[in-house]
Amino acid sequence: LPIFVNFVFWIGIGHAGTLISAILCLLRQKWRTSINRAAEAMTIFAVVCAAIFPVFHVGRVWYAWYLFPIPNSNWIWQNFRSPLEWDVFAVSTYGTVSVLFWYVGLIPDLAVLRDRFEAAGNKLRSFLYGLFAMGWRGSNRHWSNYEMAYIILAGISTPLVLSVHTIVSFDFAVSLIPGWHTTIFPPYFVAGAIFSGFGMVMTLMLPLRAVYKLEDLITQYHIDCMCKITLATGTMVGYAYAMEFFIAWYGANPYEGFTFINRAFGPYAWAYWIMITCNVITPQFFWSKRIRQNTALVWVLSIFVNVGMWFERFVIIVTSLARDFLPSSWGYYSPSIVEIFTFFGTFGVFSVLFLLFIRFLPVMPMAELKAVTPQADVHGGHDHH
């Protein structure tokens, strides 16, 4: 149970990186440049954290490779009609394309680091950065090929944003358990994933902005844009919650009706109302320009968004399974200490990977920032705006 809650949570967190980089790149949105590199890195690290859970979920870890379609000693193949098997393909494709997209964007910056370390006489670091820069010299041909590769990867990544969480939602939607068997899940999960992803981007980038004095690069305009997307997707998620109740009533299925009343007023009502407060009420504060300009408050609200999205997965999975068709198997689930520490351990993995990233690689794409930074005027003076 909790393993799947956490798996879906981390996959959702990873969505904002691809959205900021790929979709906003295709839409020629220049405001993405200051945050896209960190968001892409966050995507990769979130997928790594998500992958931890299915491996443990197998129970016997040495059978984890059975998730992949490799004929084993008994010649028993996986069930390709299972959405869990679709997850393996969707998430591994998503992870691979995200790594490629992130790495291709890094190449010009790696070459800059190579040259700087060479000038400083640090042979080892110059060699390592040069190895990954793949002989980049900044020629016209290099830039032309780079931009073509980048735009193609952006085009491939865009449908992945929609497909990955749609397939994760099929884990629930194709089952017959009340509260899961509904067609609203795919768009609702995609909106929720973008919502939680932007929440995590703000949770990471606002302290980074304060610590490293990046106010000129991550401007108030960037924060405004992220708040507005969080507001829009949070409102979509709130609409989906209301529609679930409407569908349960309109479908006249007594089991569906019971499930949703049980969610709101049953033994897990506390989790349901935490979810509603964090995911529906919290984003509405972003209507106010004064709140959007208060960075500390935006950061606190972004943490509430992350908490709410974890509780959303908890409510969906636990409330439907704790009260199923057979009353004799009803129970009250509470996580064990091992499950709690495993979940918090993934935050440790995520934090370490992110800190290593900001230590050894440029947090922002230098080449792209040069293209959108206000230029020096004709007389050689600088624009101090």
Short mmCIF file of N, CA and C in Angstrom, two decimals, residues 179-350:
data_model
loop_
_atom_site.label_atom_id
_atom_site.label_comp_id
_atom_site.label_asym_id
_atom_site.label_seq_id
_atom_site.Cartn_x
_atom_site.Cartn_y
_atom_site.Cartn_z
N GLY A 179 -14.32 3.76 -6.39
CA GLY A 179 -13.44 4.90 -6.11
C GLY A 179 -12.26 4.97 -7.07
N TRP A 180 -11.99 3.86 -7.76
CA TRP A 180 -10.89 3.82 -8.72
C TRP A 180 -11.40 3.73 -10.15
N HIS A 181 -12.49 2.99 -10.33
CA HIS A 181 -12.96 2.64 -11.68
C HIS A 181 -13.71 3.82 -12.30
N THR A 182 -12.94 4.81 -12.76
CA THR A 182 -13.55 6.03 -13.30
C THR A 182 -12.69 6.62 -14.41
N THR A 183 -13.34 7.24 -15.36
CA THR A 183 -12.61 7.77 -16.54
C THR A 183 -11.95 9.12 -16.29
N ILE A 184 -12.23 9.74 -15.15
CA ILE A 184 -11.65 11.07 -14.90
C ILE A 184 -10.18 10.96 -14.47
N PHE A 185 -9.72 9.75 -14.13
CA PHE A 185 -8.38 9.61 -13.56
C PHE A 185 -7.25 10.12 -14.45
N PRO A 186 -7.18 9.79 -15.75
CA PRO A 186 -6.02 10.26 -16.53
C PRO A 186 -5.82 11.78 -16.53
N PRO A 187 -6.84 12.62 -16.92
CA PRO A 187 -6.58 14.07 -16.89
C PRO A 187 -6.35 14.60 -15.48
N TYR A 188 -7.02 14.00 -14.52
CA TYR A 188 -6.91 14.43 -13.13
C TYR A 188 -5.51 14.14 -12.59
N PHE A 189 -4.94 13.00 -12.94
CA PHE A 189 -3.59 12.66 -12.51
C PHE A 189 -2.54 13.53 -13.20
N VAL A 190 -2.76 13.85 -14.48
CA VAL A 190 -1.80 14.70 -15.19
C VAL A 190 -1.78 16.10 -14.57
N ALA A 191 -2.98 16.66 -14.32
CA ALA A 191 -3.05 17.99 -13.69
C ALA A 191 -2.41 17.95 -12.30
N GLY A 192 -2.69 16.87 -11.55
CA GLY A 192 -2.13 16.74 -10.20
C GLY A 192 -0.61 16.61 -10.22
N ALA A 193 -0.09 15.93 -11.25
CA ALA A 193 1.36 15.75 -11.35
C ALA A 193 2.05 17.08 -11.64
N ILE A 194 1.49 17.86 -12.55
CA ILE A 194 2.06 19.18 -12.86
C ILE A 194 1.98 20.09 -11.63
N PHE A 195 0.85 20.00 -10.93
CA PHE A 195 0.62 20.77 -9.70
C PHE A 195 1.69 20.45 -8.65
N SER A 196 1.90 19.15 -8.37
CA SER A 196 2.88 18.78 -7.35
C SER A 196 4.30 19.06 -7.82
N GLY A 197 4.54 18.92 -9.14
CA GLY A 197 5.87 19.19 -9.68
C GLY A 197 6.27 20.65 -9.50
N PHE A 198 5.36 21.56 -9.81
CA PHE A 198 5.66 22.98 -9.64
C PHE A 198 5.80 23.34 -8.16
N GLY A 199 5.01 22.65 -7.30
CA GLY A 199 5.17 22.85 -5.86
C GLY A 199 6.59 22.52 -5.43
N MET A 200 7.12 21.39 -5.94
CA MET A 200 8.48 20.97 -5.56
C MET A 200 9.54 21.90 -6.17
N VAL A 201 9.32 22.39 -7.40
CA VAL A 201 10.28 23.33 -8.01
C VAL A 201 10.41 24.57 -7.13
N MET A 202 9.26 25.09 -6.67
CA MET A 202 9.32 26.29 -5.81
C MET A 202 9.95 25.96 -4.46
N THR A 203 9.66 24.78 -3.92
CA THR A 203 10.25 24.38 -2.63
C THR A 203 11.78 24.33 -2.72
N LEU A 204 12.31 23.92 -3.88
CA LEU A 204 13.77 23.81 -4.04
C LEU A 204 14.41 25.13 -4.47
N MET A 205 13.76 25.82 -5.41
CA MET A 205 14.41 26.99 -6.03
C MET A 205 14.37 28.25 -5.17
N LEU A 206 13.35 28.41 -4.34
CA LEU A 206 13.27 29.65 -3.55
C LEU A 206 14.37 29.72 -2.47
N PRO A 207 14.66 28.61 -1.74
CA PRO A 207 15.83 28.68 -0.83
C PRO A 207 17.15 28.87 -1.59
N LEU A 208 17.26 28.23 -2.77
CA LEU A 208 18.46 28.36 -3.60
C LEU A 208 18.65 29.82 -4.01
N ARG A 209 17.54 30.45 -4.38
CA ARG A 209 17.55 31.87 -4.79
C ARG A 209 18.02 32.76 -3.64
N ALA A 210 17.54 32.45 -2.42
CA ALA A 210 17.91 33.26 -1.26
C ALA A 210 19.37 33.03 -0.85
N VAL A 211 19.81 31.77 -0.82
CA VAL A 211 21.16 31.44 -0.35
C VAL A 211 22.23 31.95 -1.30
N TYR A 212 22.01 31.78 -2.62
CA TYR A 212 23.04 32.15 -3.60
C TYR A 212 22.80 33.52 -4.24
N LYS A 213 21.85 34.29 -3.68
CA LYS A 213 21.58 35.66 -4.17
C LYS A 213 21.29 35.68 -5.68
N LEU A 214 20.32 34.86 -6.08
CA LEU A 214 20.01 34.74 -7.52
C LEU A 214 18.77 35.57 -7.91
N GLU A 215 18.50 36.65 -7.15
CA GLU A 215 17.29 37.44 -7.39
C GLU A 215 17.25 38.04 -8.80
N ASP A 216 18.44 38.29 -9.38
CA ASP A 216 18.47 38.87 -10.74
C ASP A 216 18.21 37.82 -11.81
N LEU A 217 18.36 36.54 -11.46
CA LEU A 217 18.16 35.47 -12.44
C LEU A 217 16.80 34.79 -12.26
N ILE A 218 16.45 34.47 -10.99
CA ILE A 218 15.09 33.97 -10.71
C ILE A 218 14.32 35.18 -10.19
N THR A 219 13.67 35.87 -11.09
CA THR A 219 13.04 37.15 -10.75
C THR A 219 11.63 36.94 -10.20
N GLN A 220 11.02 38.05 -9.79
CA GLN A 220 9.63 37.99 -9.31
C GLN A 220 8.70 37.49 -10.42
N TYR A 221 9.04 37.80 -11.66
CA TYR A 221 8.22 37.36 -12.80
C TYR A 221 8.19 35.82 -12.88
N HIS A 222 9.36 35.18 -12.66
CA HIS A 222 9.42 33.71 -12.66
C HIS A 222 8.52 33.13 -11.57
N ILE A 223 8.60 33.72 -10.36
CA ILE A 223 7.79 33.22 -9.24
C ILE A 223 6.32 33.40 -9.56
N ASP A 224 5.97 34.56 -10.14
CA ASP A 224 4.58 34.82 -10.54
C ASP A 224 4.06 33.76 -11.51
N CYS A 225 4.87 33.43 -12.52
CA CYS A 225 4.46 32.43 -13.52
C CYS A 225 4.24 31.08 -12.87
N MET A 226 5.17 30.68 -11.98
CA MET A 226 5.03 29.37 -11.31
C MET A 226 3.81 29.34 -10.40
N CYS A 227 3.56 30.45 -9.70
CA CYS A 227 2.37 30.53 -8.83
C CYS A 227 1.09 30.41 -9.64
N LYS A 228 1.06 31.05 -10.81
CA LYS A 228 -0.15 31.02 -11.64
C LYS A 228 -0.42 29.63 -12.20
N ILE A 229 0.65 28.92 -12.59
CA ILE A 229 0.47 27.54 -13.08
C ILE A 229 0.00 26.65 -11.93
N THR A 230 0.56 26.86 -10.74
CA THR A 230 0.13 26.09 -9.55
C THR A 230 -1.33 26.36 -9.25
N LEU A 231 -1.74 27.62 -9.37
CA LEU A 231 -3.14 28.00 -9.13
C LEU A 231 -4.06 27.32 -10.15
N ALA A 232 -3.67 27.36 -11.42
CA ALA A 232 -4.50 26.78 -12.49
C ALA A 232 -4.65 25.26 -12.30
N THR A 233 -3.53 24.58 -12.08
CA THR A 233 -3.59 23.11 -11.95
C THR A 233 -4.26 22.71 -10.63
N GLY A 234 -4.06 23.49 -9.57
CA GLY A 234 -4.73 23.21 -8.29
C GLY A 234 -6.24 23.33 -8.41
N THR A 235 -6.68 24.31 -9.20
CA THR A 235 -8.12 24.48 -9.43
C THR A 235 -8.68 23.32 -10.25
N MET A 236 -7.88 22.83 -11.22
CA MET A 236 -8.30 21.64 -11.99
C MET A 236 -8.46 20.43 -11.07
N VAL A 237 -7.51 20.26 -10.16
CA VAL A 237 -7.57 19.13 -9.22
C VAL A 237 -8.81 19.26 -8.33
N GLY A 238 -9.10 20.48 -7.86
CA GLY A 238 -10.30 20.71 -7.05
C GLY A 238 -11.57 20.37 -7.82
N TYR A 239 -11.59 20.73 -9.10
CA TYR A 239 -12.74 20.40 -9.96
C TYR A 239 -12.89 18.88 -10.08
N ALA A 240 -11.75 18.18 -10.21
CA ALA A 240 -11.78 16.71 -10.33
C ALA A 240 -12.34 16.08 -9.05
N TYR A 241 -11.98 16.62 -7.87
CA TYR A 241 -12.52 16.09 -6.62
C TYR A 241 -14.05 16.23 -6.60
N ALA A 242 -14.54 17.41 -7.03
CA ALA A 242 -15.99 17.64 -7.04
C ALA A 242 -16.67 16.69 -8.03
N MET A 243 -16.05 16.52 -9.20
CA MET A 243 -16.63 15.64 -10.24
C MET A 243 -16.71 14.19 -9.78
N GLU A 244 -15.74 13.76 -8.96
CA GLU A 244 -15.78 12.37 -8.46
C GLU A 244 -17.06 12.13 -7.66
N PHE A 245 -17.42 13.09 -6.82
CA PHE A 245 -18.66 12.96 -6.05
C PHE A 245 -19.88 12.99 -6.97
N PHE A 246 -19.83 13.88 -7.97
CA PHE A 246 -20.96 13.98 -8.91
C PHE A 246 -21.14 12.67 -9.68
N ILE A 247 -20.02 12.10 -10.17
CA ILE A 247 -20.09 10.85 -10.95
C ILE A 247 -20.62 9.71 -10.07
N ALA A 248 -20.16 9.66 -8.80
CA ALA A 248 -20.63 8.62 -7.88
C ALA A 248 -22.15 8.73 -7.68
N TRP A 249 -22.65 9.97 -7.56
CA TRP A 249 -24.10 10.19 -7.36
C TRP A 249 -24.86 9.90 -8.65
N TYR A 250 -24.35 10.42 -9.77
CA TYR A 250 -25.05 10.30 -11.05
C TYR A 250 -25.06 8.84 -11.55
N GLY A 251 -23.98 8.09 -11.26
CA GLY A 251 -23.91 6.70 -11.70
C GLY A 251 -24.84 5.78 -10.91
N ALA A 252 -25.36 6.25 -9.77
CA ALA A 252 -26.31 5.50 -8.94
C ALA A 252 -25.78 4.13 -8.54
N ASN A 253 -24.46 4.01 -8.42
CA ASN A 253 -23.86 2.76 -7.96
C ASN A 253 -23.67 2.88 -6.44
N PRO A 254 -24.37 2.05 -5.65
CA PRO A 254 -24.31 2.23 -4.19
C PRO A 254 -22.89 2.08 -3.63
N TYR A 255 -22.07 1.22 -4.27
CA TYR A 255 -20.70 1.01 -3.78
C TYR A 255 -19.84 2.25 -4.00
N GLU A 256 -20.01 2.87 -5.19
CA GLU A 256 -19.28 4.13 -5.48
C GLU A 256 -19.70 5.21 -4.49
N GLY A 257 -21.01 5.34 -4.32
CA GLY A 257 -21.53 6.37 -3.40
C GLY A 257 -20.99 6.19 -1.99
N PHE A 258 -20.99 4.92 -1.52
CA PHE A 258 -20.47 4.64 -0.17
C PHE A 258 -19.00 5.02 -0.06
N THR A 259 -18.23 4.68 -1.12
CA THR A 259 -16.77 4.93 -1.07
C THR A 259 -16.48 6.41 -0.85
N PHE A 260 -17.19 7.28 -1.58
CA PHE A 260 -16.86 8.71 -1.49
C PHE A 260 -17.38 9.33 -0.18
N ILE A 261 -18.53 8.86 0.29
CA ILE A 261 -19.02 9.35 1.59
C ILE A 261 -18.07 8.87 2.69
N ASN A 262 -17.60 7.62 2.55
CA ASN A 262 -16.66 7.06 3.52
C ASN A 262 -15.33 7.83 3.52
N ARG A 263 -14.90 8.28 2.30
CA ARG A 263 -13.66 9.07 2.22
C ARG A 263 -13.79 10.36 3.01
N ALA A 264 -14.92 11.05 2.84
CA ALA A 264 -15.07 12.38 3.45
C ALA A 264 -15.47 12.31 4.92
N PHE A 265 -16.19 11.25 5.33
CA PHE A 265 -16.71 11.24 6.70
C PHE A 265 -16.41 9.94 7.46
N GLY A 266 -15.62 9.03 6.84
CA GLY A 266 -15.31 7.76 7.49
C GLY A 266 -14.07 7.84 8.36
N PRO A 267 -13.44 6.70 8.63
CA PRO A 267 -12.27 6.69 9.53
C PRO A 267 -11.07 7.44 8.98
N TYR A 268 -11.01 7.65 7.65
CA TYR A 268 -9.88 8.40 7.06
C TYR A 268 -10.25 9.83 6.70
N ALA A 269 -11.31 10.34 7.32
CA ALA A 269 -11.76 11.71 7.01
C ALA A 269 -10.65 12.73 7.25
N TRP A 270 -9.84 12.49 8.29
CA TRP A 270 -8.74 13.43 8.60
C TRP A 270 -7.80 13.58 7.40
N ALA A 271 -7.47 12.47 6.72
CA ALA A 271 -6.56 12.52 5.56
C ALA A 271 -7.24 13.23 4.40
N TYR A 272 -8.55 12.96 4.22
CA TYR A 272 -9.30 13.58 3.11
C TYR A 272 -9.32 15.10 3.26
N TRP A 273 -9.57 15.58 4.47
CA TRP A 273 -9.70 17.04 4.65
C TRP A 273 -8.34 17.73 4.64
N ILE A 274 -7.28 17.02 5.03
CA ILE A 274 -5.92 17.58 4.85
C ILE A 274 -5.67 17.76 3.35
N MET A 275 -6.05 16.73 2.55
CA MET A 275 -5.86 16.78 1.10
C MET A 275 -6.63 17.96 0.49
N ILE A 276 -7.91 18.13 0.88
CA ILE A 276 -8.73 19.22 0.34
C ILE A 276 -8.14 20.58 0.72
N THR A 277 -7.73 20.71 1.99
CA THR A 277 -7.18 22.00 2.46
C THR A 277 -5.91 22.36 1.69
N CYS A 278 -5.00 21.38 1.57
CA CYS A 278 -3.70 21.66 0.93
C CYS A 278 -3.81 21.83 -0.58
N ASN A 279 -4.66 21.05 -1.24
CA ASN A 279 -4.69 21.04 -2.71
C ASN A 279 -5.70 21.98 -3.32
N VAL A 280 -6.76 22.30 -2.61
CA VAL A 280 -7.82 23.14 -3.19
C VAL A 280 -7.79 24.54 -2.60
N ILE A 281 -7.63 24.65 -1.28
CA ILE A 281 -7.68 25.97 -0.63
C ILE A 281 -6.33 26.68 -0.74
N THR A 282 -5.22 25.97 -0.48
CA THR A 282 -3.88 26.59 -0.51
C THR A 282 -3.59 27.34 -1.81
N PRO A 283 -3.79 26.74 -3.02
CA PRO A 283 -3.44 27.47 -4.25
C PRO A 283 -4.26 28.74 -4.46
N GLN A 284 -5.44 28.83 -3.84
CA GLN A 284 -6.29 30.00 -4.07
C GLN A 284 -5.66 31.29 -3.52
N PHE A 285 -4.72 31.13 -2.60
CA PHE A 285 -4.01 32.31 -2.08
C PHE A 285 -3.21 33.00 -3.19
N PHE A 286 -2.87 32.24 -4.24
CA PHE A 286 -2.04 32.81 -5.32
C PHE A 286 -2.80 33.78 -6.21
N TRP A 287 -4.11 33.93 -5.97
CA TRP A 287 -4.84 34.99 -6.70
C TRP A 287 -4.30 36.37 -6.29
N SER A 288 -3.80 36.48 -5.07
CA SER A 288 -3.36 37.76 -4.54
C SER A 288 -1.92 38.07 -4.97
N LYS A 289 -1.75 39.22 -5.59
CA LYS A 289 -0.41 39.64 -6.03
C LYS A 289 0.51 39.86 -4.83
N ARG A 290 -0.07 40.36 -3.74
CA ARG A 290 0.73 40.62 -2.54
C ARG A 290 1.32 39.32 -1.98
N ILE A 291 0.54 38.25 -2.02
CA ILE A 291 1.04 36.94 -1.53
C ILE A 291 2.10 36.40 -2.50
N ARG A 292 1.87 36.55 -3.81
CA ARG A 292 2.85 36.06 -4.79
C ARG A 292 4.19 36.78 -4.65
N GLN A 293 4.17 38.00 -4.14
CA GLN A 293 5.41 38.77 -3.99
C GLN A 293 6.11 38.51 -2.65
N ASN A 294 5.44 37.78 -1.77
CA ASN A 294 6.04 37.43 -0.48
C ASN A 294 6.69 36.06 -0.62
N THR A 295 8.00 36.05 -0.89
CA THR A 295 8.70 34.80 -1.24
C THR A 295 8.61 33.76 -0.13
N ALA A 296 8.73 34.20 1.12
CA ALA A 296 8.68 33.25 2.24
C ALA A 296 7.32 32.56 2.29
N LEU A 297 6.27 33.34 2.08
CA LEU A 297 4.91 32.78 2.13
C LEU A 297 4.67 31.82 0.95
N VAL A 298 5.17 32.19 -0.23
CA VAL A 298 5.06 31.31 -1.40
C VAL A 298 5.74 29.97 -1.12
N TRP A 299 6.91 30.04 -0.47
CA TRP A 299 7.65 28.81 -0.15
C TRP A 299 6.86 27.91 0.80
N VAL A 300 6.27 28.53 1.84
CA VAL A 300 5.46 27.76 2.80
C VAL A 300 4.26 27.11 2.09
N LEU A 301 3.59 27.88 1.23
CA LEU A 301 2.43 27.35 0.50
C LEU A 301 2.85 26.21 -0.43
N SER A 302 4.06 26.31 -1.02
CA SER A 302 4.53 25.24 -1.92
C SER A 302 4.75 23.94 -1.14
N ILE A 303 5.16 24.05 0.12
CA ILE A 303 5.33 22.84 0.95
C ILE A 303 3.96 22.22 1.24
N PHE A 304 2.95 23.06 1.49
CA PHE A 304 1.58 22.56 1.69
C PHE A 304 1.09 21.81 0.45
N VAL A 305 1.46 22.30 -0.73
CA VAL A 305 1.08 21.63 -1.98
C VAL A 305 1.66 20.22 -2.02
N ASN A 306 2.94 20.09 -1.66
CA ASN A 306 3.58 18.76 -1.66
C ASN A 306 2.93 17.82 -0.65
N VAL A 307 2.62 18.35 0.54
CA VAL A 307 1.97 17.53 1.57
C VAL A 307 0.60 17.08 1.08
N GLY A 308 -0.15 18.01 0.49
CA GLY A 308 -1.49 17.69 -0.01
C GLY A 308 -1.47 16.63 -1.09
N MET A 309 -0.47 16.68 -1.98
CA MET A 309 -0.43 15.70 -3.08
C MET A 309 -0.03 14.32 -2.57
N TRP A 310 0.76 14.25 -1.49
CA TRP A 310 1.04 12.93 -0.91
C TRP A 310 -0.25 12.36 -0.31
N PHE A 311 -1.00 13.24 0.39
CA PHE A 311 -2.25 12.77 1.00
C PHE A 311 -3.28 12.38 -0.04
N GLU A 312 -3.22 13.03 -1.22
CA GLU A 312 -4.16 12.64 -2.29
C GLU A 312 -3.94 11.18 -2.66
N ARG A 313 -2.68 10.79 -2.87
CA ARG A 313 -2.37 9.40 -3.23
C ARG A 313 -2.75 8.45 -2.10
N PHE A 314 -2.50 8.89 -0.86
CA PHE A 314 -2.86 8.08 0.30
C PHE A 314 -4.37 7.83 0.35
N VAL A 315 -5.14 8.90 0.15
CA VAL A 315 -6.61 8.80 0.21
C VAL A 315 -7.14 7.89 -0.90
N ILE A 316 -6.63 8.08 -2.12
CA ILE A 316 -7.11 7.27 -3.25
C ILE A 316 -6.87 5.79 -2.99
N ILE A 317 -5.65 5.45 -2.56
CA ILE A 317 -5.27 4.03 -2.45
C ILE A 317 -5.83 3.41 -1.18
N VAL A 318 -5.62 4.07 -0.05
CA VAL A 318 -5.95 3.42 1.24
C VAL A 318 -7.46 3.36 1.47
N THR A 319 -8.19 4.46 1.23
CA THR A 319 -9.63 4.43 1.56
C THR A 319 -10.39 3.41 0.72
N SER A 320 -9.97 3.22 -0.55
CA SER A 320 -10.68 2.25 -1.39
C SER A 320 -10.37 0.81 -0.99
N LEU A 321 -9.14 0.55 -0.53
CA LEU A 321 -8.77 -0.82 -0.19
C LEU A 321 -9.14 -1.20 1.25
N ALA A 322 -9.21 -0.21 2.15
CA ALA A 322 -9.53 -0.52 3.55
C ALA A 322 -11.00 -0.89 3.72
N ARG A 323 -11.84 -0.43 2.78
CA ARG A 323 -13.27 -0.76 2.80
C ARG A 323 -13.65 -1.30 1.43
N ASP A 324 -13.41 -2.61 1.23
CA ASP A 324 -13.70 -3.17 -0.10
C ASP A 324 -15.07 -3.87 -0.09
N PHE A 325 -15.30 -4.77 -1.06
CA PHE A 325 -16.62 -5.40 -1.20
C PHE A 325 -16.96 -6.34 -0.04
N LEU A 326 -15.94 -6.85 0.65
CA LEU A 326 -16.15 -7.88 1.67
C LEU A 326 -15.96 -7.28 3.06
N PRO A 327 -17.06 -6.98 3.77
CA PRO A 327 -16.93 -6.31 5.08
C PRO A 327 -16.06 -7.08 6.08
N SER A 328 -15.98 -8.42 5.94
CA SER A 328 -15.16 -9.19 6.89
C SER A 328 -13.68 -8.88 6.76
N SER A 329 -13.27 -8.31 5.59
CA SER A 329 -11.85 -7.98 5.40
C SER A 329 -11.56 -6.50 5.63
N TRP A 330 -12.55 -5.76 6.14
CA TRP A 330 -12.33 -4.34 6.41
C TRP A 330 -11.33 -4.19 7.54
N GLY A 331 -10.54 -3.14 7.44
CA GLY A 331 -9.55 -2.89 8.49
C GLY A 331 -9.13 -1.44 8.46
N TYR A 332 -8.24 -1.09 9.39
CA TYR A 332 -7.71 0.27 9.42
C TYR A 332 -6.21 0.16 9.23
N TYR A 333 -5.74 0.75 8.13
CA TYR A 333 -4.30 0.66 7.83
C TYR A 333 -3.55 1.80 8.50
N SER A 334 -2.46 1.47 9.16
CA SER A 334 -1.53 2.52 9.61
C SER A 334 -0.11 2.05 9.30
N PRO A 335 0.74 2.93 8.77
CA PRO A 335 2.06 2.51 8.31
C PRO A 335 2.96 2.08 9.45
N SER A 336 3.81 1.12 9.16
CA SER A 336 4.78 0.67 10.16
C SER A 336 5.97 1.64 10.17
N ILE A 337 6.81 1.51 11.18
CA ILE A 337 7.98 2.39 11.31
C ILE A 337 8.94 2.20 10.13
N VAL A 338 9.01 0.97 9.61
CA VAL A 338 9.88 0.69 8.46
C VAL A 338 9.39 1.47 7.23
N GLU A 339 8.06 1.44 7.03
CA GLU A 339 7.50 2.15 5.87
C GLU A 339 7.71 3.66 5.98
N ILE A 340 7.57 4.18 7.18
CA ILE A 340 7.75 5.63 7.39
C ILE A 340 9.20 6.02 7.11
N PHE A 341 10.15 5.24 7.64
CA PHE A 341 11.56 5.57 7.46
C PHE A 341 12.01 5.36 6.01
N THR A 342 11.41 4.38 5.33
CA THR A 342 11.75 4.17 3.91
C THR A 342 11.35 5.41 3.11
N PHE A 343 10.16 5.93 3.40
CA PHE A 343 9.68 7.11 2.69
C PHE A 343 10.57 8.32 2.96
N PHE A 344 10.89 8.55 4.24
CA PHE A 344 11.74 9.71 4.56
C PHE A 344 13.16 9.51 4.02
N GLY A 345 13.58 8.24 3.92
CA GLY A 345 14.89 7.95 3.33
C GLY A 345 14.98 8.40 1.89
N THR A 346 13.85 8.31 1.15
CA THR A 346 13.89 8.75 -0.26
C THR A 346 14.10 10.27 -0.34
N PHE A 347 13.61 11.02 0.64
CA PHE A 347 13.90 12.46 0.67
C PHE A 347 15.39 12.70 0.86
N GLY A 348 16.03 11.81 1.65
CA GLY A 348 17.48 11.90 1.82
C GLY A 348 18.21 11.64 0.51
N VAL A 349 17.79 10.59 -0.20
CA VAL A 349 18.40 10.27 -1.51
C VAL A 349 18.23 11.46 -2.45
N PHE A 350 17.00 11.99 -2.50
CA PHE A 350 16.69 13.12 -3.39
C PHE A 350 17.55 14.33 -3.04
#
